[in-house]
Amino acid sequence: MSRTGFRRCPVLAFHVLIGWLVLLHPVWSQTLSSGDFDLKFSALPTRWDEALPLGNGTLGALIWQKDGRLRVSLDRADLWDLRPMKGLDRPEFSFRWVQQQVRKKEYKVVQDYFDAPYDREPGPTKIPGAALEFDMAAFGPVESARVSVQEAVGEVRWRNGVVLRSFVHATRPVGWFRFENLPSDPAIDLIPPIYGKAGKDSVGNAVVEGDNLVRLGYPQGQLVRQKDGITYRQEGWGGFSYEVRVGWKRQGNVLEGHWTIVSHFPKSLANGVKSPEKPQAAAASFTRDLESHRAWWKTFWSKSDLNVPDPLLRKQWYLEQYKWGSAARADAPPISLQAVWTADNGRIPPWKGDYHHDLNTQLSYWPCYSGNHLEEGLGYFNHLEENLPVYRDYTRRYFGTDGIAVPGVTTLTGKEMGGWIQYSLSPTVSAWLAHHYYLHWQYSRDAGFLSRRAYPWVSGVARHLEQVTVREEDGRRKLPISSSPEINNNKLEAWFLNTTNYDLALMKFVFSAAAEMAGALGRADEAWHWEAIGKELPDFSLSDRQELLFAPGAPYNESHRHFSHLMAIHPLGLIRWEDGEKAQQIIRNSLSLLDRIGPDWWCGYSYAWAAGLKARAKDGAGAAEALRTFARAFCSTNSFHLNGDQTKSGLSRFTYRPFTLEGNFAFAAGLQEMLLQSYAGRIEVFPAVPADWTSLSFRDLRAEGAFLVSAERAPGIPDRVTVKSEKGGTARVKLPFRAYTVKTRQQAEVGPASDGLVQITMKPGGSLTLEAR
């Protein structure tokens, strides 16, 4: 219907407008309370990786059934076997020695020393906690099982009227369960992991499928049963131990209980690990804790929301936000491969549940910036800084440089774990981590964070890279050997004698960011120095068709899960669509080649990352399709990312199901990237949405400069954009409409429009709403 039609029919226009506003404002309170985005099952899941997930960044629980019994798998983020990886203390452990073997083409010895132990040894590794089991034989059939995404509460209902409600408190180290309408007391057991044998044999693919827990060689832990509780104590490696404590009480037909896990680290292992908390479970109650738990989640959901017309993408985004809120806290360990949901199958988790910094942790934190969850994202930086002495020691031992290098695969305390050292010991890992410091500064505009945390980290990485690179006769700076995750796996050919586009992009970013930060801090000499070093780096290597290569002379000619050669496009934003035709040609042609080569060896996270890349190319239809493929084919029934194509329909030759989280969170970031972009010195609203998305909205997505942006679009209703400023400042905004009127303005000035951009200047707390006309 035309706008003229609405003018002729004001009653109809009024009802459409009211209906649309009801849908839009506020989206989160209505859609979440409706339960549309809840995890819902008609029966209890029968696999741990399909279970109902609960968590608070430190503790986690999975609700499912095993052998006919209700099972709640219990986990804690710092349950770790911290034994040093065998072989990494050899005198050959140095980047210089590796370079020598590469140039001599005698690489098997490197693989034997530093790659093989990761596959061969059971530890170091993340370990599981235990599991609660309840005999539910007397309850009869299950009627439904669900997780309320709004409240982060799991619920199971039986046909006879029994109800279980369970939650992991949002901020306290305690989990709760409450059975109502019980016909009789269920038998309660605490099931420990099976450690108490001397294990020798690995499974066929121990890294992916998980080695057997008995290989860790622990003595079996002790269970102590009381009338209304159970305590389990398990000794680990090197004096580490943990306790699982469960207590309950029965009043009438209600059984109410709580649980916690407490970890104990000896001083020799405790670097970067916080002291265990006092659970204080007995001092509270299910009802009181549920009230404060709900309050935290209400605040979490109030930070931002979105509404898009694709129901699959909309629900998946809310589920990703829920999992992110369950896995990330400022005062907890950062998100590892499985976070607080370690495998409960008698095995070590896939890829040891460790911290992979060659992609996995980075993608996991992508959504917190534009998603407006900076506070929870601080746990990432806290972890890095707590482990800084370990990183500095590694930097000196392996690279012989000052500054900051971080291993690509680490333990809870930052120690290197080896494995495919082109990436696990890459010289540029800390540069990708530096990008997150840069993002937090840009999105928060926190001057204290810049001076005390971001610039010290970024300049430390820059100092390391300045020293580890070499200058050639032509004055160009390069790495002596370079790699591109995970091209050519761990073969000799995975090392390139020319700097790869992956390493080059990260180095270009670090020196540019260091110069920008130094300039913002008034350190002109340092800014000049970093800028000068950056100018010594070569240009990106391109094909004759202007496609990004892996490295000079190494075209992108094979399907691969890691888009390492495209880092300059996304996430680093060094080649930007906004920079004009030359940059657009590189982006367009590189992504076209990516599509032509195809997804044979993609994982789920590849599709999520592809969505971000296509959004940067303003390809809304392509981004949406990549996200739909991820949600439809690469996730478990509980929304966990399972890496392989679960439909086995040719979307990837990987059809396995190891669970990792980075794909989930990259999905959330990809959808946000379609709705709002601000990396290119401007705020762009709806930059990459499909043409048929005529009704959509988002509220309080965060843009660089500490601006909060909301936008609405509906047929027959003027598009509307609202910008709020936390810190004040000036921004250029590319609006989704040509002409506009100022609907509201508070402590804000609007400049003239130019080239489709309008400049706004705001004081702290200012706001501005523009509407199409």
PDB file of C-alpha atoms in Angstrom, residues 515-619:
ATOM      1  CA  ALA A 515      50.045   4.246  16.491  1.00  0.00           C
ATOM      2  CA  GLU A 516      46.396   5.282  16.886  1.00  0.00           C
ATOM      3  CA  MET A 517      46.357   4.511  20.602  1.00  0.00           C
ATOM      4  CA  ALA A 518      49.667   6.270  21.240  1.00  0.00           C
ATOM      5  CA  GLY A 519      48.334   9.314  19.413  1.00  0.00           C
ATOM      6  CA  ALA A 520      45.154   9.292  21.515  1.00  0.00           C
ATOM      7  CA  LEU A 521      47.331   9.214  24.633  1.00  0.00           C
ATOM      8  CA  GLY A 522      49.474  12.118  23.440  1.00  0.00           C
ATOM      9  CA  ARG A 523      52.588   9.973  22.915  1.00  0.00           C
ATOM     10  CA  ALA A 524      53.608  11.430  19.585  1.00  0.00           C
ATOM     11  CA  ASP A 525      57.073   9.835  19.377  1.00  0.00           C
ATOM     12  CA  GLU A 526      55.657   6.363  19.986  1.00  0.00           C
ATOM     13  CA  ALA A 527      52.868   6.952  17.486  1.00  0.00           C
ATOM     14  CA  TRP A 528      55.413   7.996  14.857  1.00  0.00           C
ATOM     15  CA  HIS A 529      57.567   4.939  15.588  1.00  0.00           C
ATOM     16  CA  TRP A 530      54.729   2.420  15.237  1.00  0.00           C
ATOM     17  CA  GLU A 531      53.462   4.100  12.094  1.00  0.00           C
ATOM     18  CA  ALA A 532      56.938   3.962  10.563  1.00  0.00           C
ATOM     19  CA  ILE A 533      57.300   0.255  11.336  1.00  0.00           C
ATOM     20  CA  GLY A 534      53.900  -0.432   9.816  1.00  0.00           C
ATOM     21  CA  LYS A 535      54.900   1.293   6.583  1.00  0.00           C
ATOM     22  CA  GLU A 536      57.763  -1.185   6.182  1.00  0.00           C
ATOM     23  CA  LEU A 537      55.319  -4.068   5.760  1.00  0.00           C
ATOM     24  CA  PRO A 538      54.529  -5.151   2.172  1.00  0.00           C
ATOM     25  CA  ASP A 539      51.182  -4.892   0.451  1.00  0.00           C
ATOM     26  CA  PHE A 540      48.738  -7.779   0.595  1.00  0.00           C
ATOM     27  CA  SER A 541      49.424 -10.469  -2.002  1.00  0.00           C
ATOM     28  CA  LEU A 542      46.758 -10.623  -4.701  1.00  0.00           C
ATOM     29  CA  SER A 543      46.087 -12.761  -7.743  1.00  0.00           C
ATOM     30  CA  ASP A 544      45.840 -11.288 -11.231  1.00  0.00           C
ATOM     31  CA  ARG A 545      42.088 -11.230 -10.625  1.00  0.00           C
ATOM     32  CA  GLN A 546      42.529  -9.157  -7.470  1.00  0.00           C
ATOM     33  CA  GLU A 547      41.759 -12.037  -5.108  1.00  0.00           C
ATOM     34  CA  LEU A 548      43.478 -12.370  -1.757  1.00  0.00           C
ATOM     35  CA  LEU A 549      46.006 -15.214  -1.731  1.00  0.00           C
ATOM     36  CA  PHE A 550      47.255 -17.335   1.137  1.00  0.00           C
ATOM     37  CA  ALA A 551      50.733 -15.906   0.465  1.00  0.00           C
ATOM     38  CA  PRO A 552      52.707 -14.677  -2.542  1.00  0.00           C
ATOM     39  CA  GLY A 553      52.463 -17.401  -5.175  1.00  0.00           C
ATOM     40  CA  ALA A 554      49.994 -19.448  -3.090  1.00  0.00           C
ATOM     41  CA  PRO A 555      46.430 -19.008  -4.396  1.00  0.00           C
ATOM     42  CA  TYR A 556      43.289 -19.908  -2.495  1.00  0.00           C
ATOM     43  CA  ASN A 557      42.681 -23.171  -4.350  1.00  0.00           C
ATOM     44  CA  GLU A 558      41.272 -25.545  -1.735  1.00  0.00           C
ATOM     45  CA  SER A 559      38.235 -25.562   0.486  1.00  0.00           C
ATOM     46  CA  HIS A 560      39.217 -24.845   4.058  1.00  0.00           C
ATOM     47  CA  ARG A 561      37.432 -24.244   7.347  1.00  0.00           C
ATOM     48  CA  HIS A 562      39.597 -21.288   8.437  1.00  0.00           C
ATOM     49  CA  PHE A 563      39.328 -18.128   6.323  1.00  0.00           C
ATOM     50  CA  SER A 564      42.727 -16.956   7.495  1.00  0.00           C
ATOM     51  CA  HIS A 565      43.624 -15.294   4.203  1.00  0.00           C
ATOM     52  CA  LEU A 566      40.564 -13.022   4.498  1.00  0.00           C
ATOM     53  CA  MET A 567      41.405 -11.532   7.917  1.00  0.00           C
ATOM     54  CA  ALA A 568      42.044  -8.146   6.333  1.00  0.00           C
ATOM     55  CA  ILE A 569      38.374  -7.975   5.302  1.00  0.00           C
ATOM     56  CA  HIS A 570      36.818  -9.386   8.454  1.00  0.00           C
ATOM     57  CA  PRO A 571      37.361  -9.091  11.342  1.00  0.00           C
ATOM     58  CA  LEU A 572      40.249  -6.603  11.020  1.00  0.00           C
ATOM     59  CA  GLY A 573      38.598  -4.218   8.554  1.00  0.00           C
ATOM     60  CA  LEU A 574      41.828  -3.225   6.803  1.00  0.00           C
ATOM     61  CA  ILE A 575      40.264  -3.719   3.360  1.00  0.00           C
ATOM     62  CA  ARG A 576      36.904  -1.984   3.579  1.00  0.00           C
ATOM     63  CA  TRP A 577      33.995  -1.759   1.172  1.00  0.00           C
ATOM     64  CA  GLU A 578      33.680   1.887   2.163  1.00  0.00           C
ATOM     65  CA  ASP A 579      37.135   2.665   0.727  1.00  0.00           C
ATOM     66  CA  GLY A 580      35.899   2.584  -2.855  1.00  0.00           C
ATOM     67  CA  GLU A 581      36.048   0.558  -6.043  1.00  0.00           C
ATOM     68  CA  LYS A 582      39.528  -0.963  -5.638  1.00  0.00           C
ATOM     69  CA  ALA A 583      38.746  -2.329  -2.177  1.00  0.00           C
ATOM     70  CA  GLN A 584      35.302  -3.467  -3.334  1.00  0.00           C
ATOM     71  CA  GLN A 585      36.857  -5.367  -6.215  1.00  0.00           C
ATOM     72  CA  ILE A 586      39.200  -7.230  -3.856  1.00  0.00           C
ATOM     73  CA  ILE A 587      36.359  -8.062  -1.486  1.00  0.00           C
ATOM     74  CA  ARG A 588      33.943  -9.045  -4.221  1.00  0.00           C
ATOM     75  CA  ASN A 589      36.428 -11.235  -6.075  1.00  0.00           C
ATOM     76  CA  SER A 590      37.862 -12.869  -2.951  1.00  0.00           C
ATOM     77  CA  LEU A 591      34.421 -13.844  -1.692  1.00  0.00           C
ATOM     78  CA  SER A 592      33.358 -15.006  -5.141  1.00  0.00           C
ATOM     79  CA  LEU A 593      36.388 -17.313  -5.200  1.00  0.00           C
ATOM     80  CA  LEU A 594      35.491 -18.553  -1.715  1.00  0.00           C
ATOM     81  CA  ASP A 595      32.036 -19.498  -3.018  1.00  0.00           C
ATOM     82  CA  ARG A 596      33.409 -21.140  -6.178  1.00  0.00           C
ATOM     83  CA  ILE A 597      35.875 -23.334  -4.292  1.00  0.00           C
ATOM     84  CA  GLY A 598      32.979 -24.308  -2.049  1.00  0.00           C
ATOM     85  CA  PRO A 599      32.367 -25.564   1.491  1.00  0.00           C
ATOM     86  CA  ASP A 600      33.666 -29.145   1.239  1.00  0.00           C
ATOM     87  CA  TRP A 601      35.884 -28.736   4.283  1.00  0.00           C
ATOM     88  CA  TRP A 602      34.027 -26.027   6.173  1.00  0.00           C
ATOM     89  CA  CYS A 603      32.886 -26.373   9.761  1.00  0.00           C
ATOM     90  CA  GLY A 604      29.834 -24.727  11.243  1.00  0.00           C
ATOM     91  CA  TYR A 605      31.885 -21.754  12.391  1.00  0.00           C
ATOM     92  CA  SER A 606      32.998 -21.263   8.765  1.00  0.00           C
ATOM     93  CA  TYR A 607      29.405 -20.509   7.783  1.00  0.00           C
ATOM     94  CA  ALA A 608      29.033 -18.118  10.719  1.00  0.00           C
ATOM     95  CA  TRP A 609      32.254 -16.327   9.757  1.00  0.00           C
ATOM     96  CA  ALA A 610      31.171 -16.281   6.104  1.00  0.00           C
ATOM     97  CA  ALA A 611      28.071 -14.361   7.185  1.00  0.00           C
ATOM     98  CA  GLY A 612      30.261 -11.664   8.705  1.00  0.00           C
ATOM     99  CA  LEU A 613      32.371 -11.490   5.543  1.00  0.00           C
ATOM    100  CA  LYS A 614      29.328 -11.208   3.299  1.00  0.00           C
ATOM    101  CA  ALA A 615      27.830  -8.567   5.563  1.00  0.00           C
ATOM    102  CA  ARG A 616      31.000  -6.491   5.138  1.00  0.00           C
ATOM    103  CA  ALA A 617      30.453  -6.852   1.383  1.00  0.00           C
ATOM    104  CA  LYS A 618      26.872  -5.535   1.877  1.00  0.00           C
ATOM    105  CA  ASP A 619      25.519  -8.901   0.682  1.00  0.00           C
TER     106      ASP A 619
END
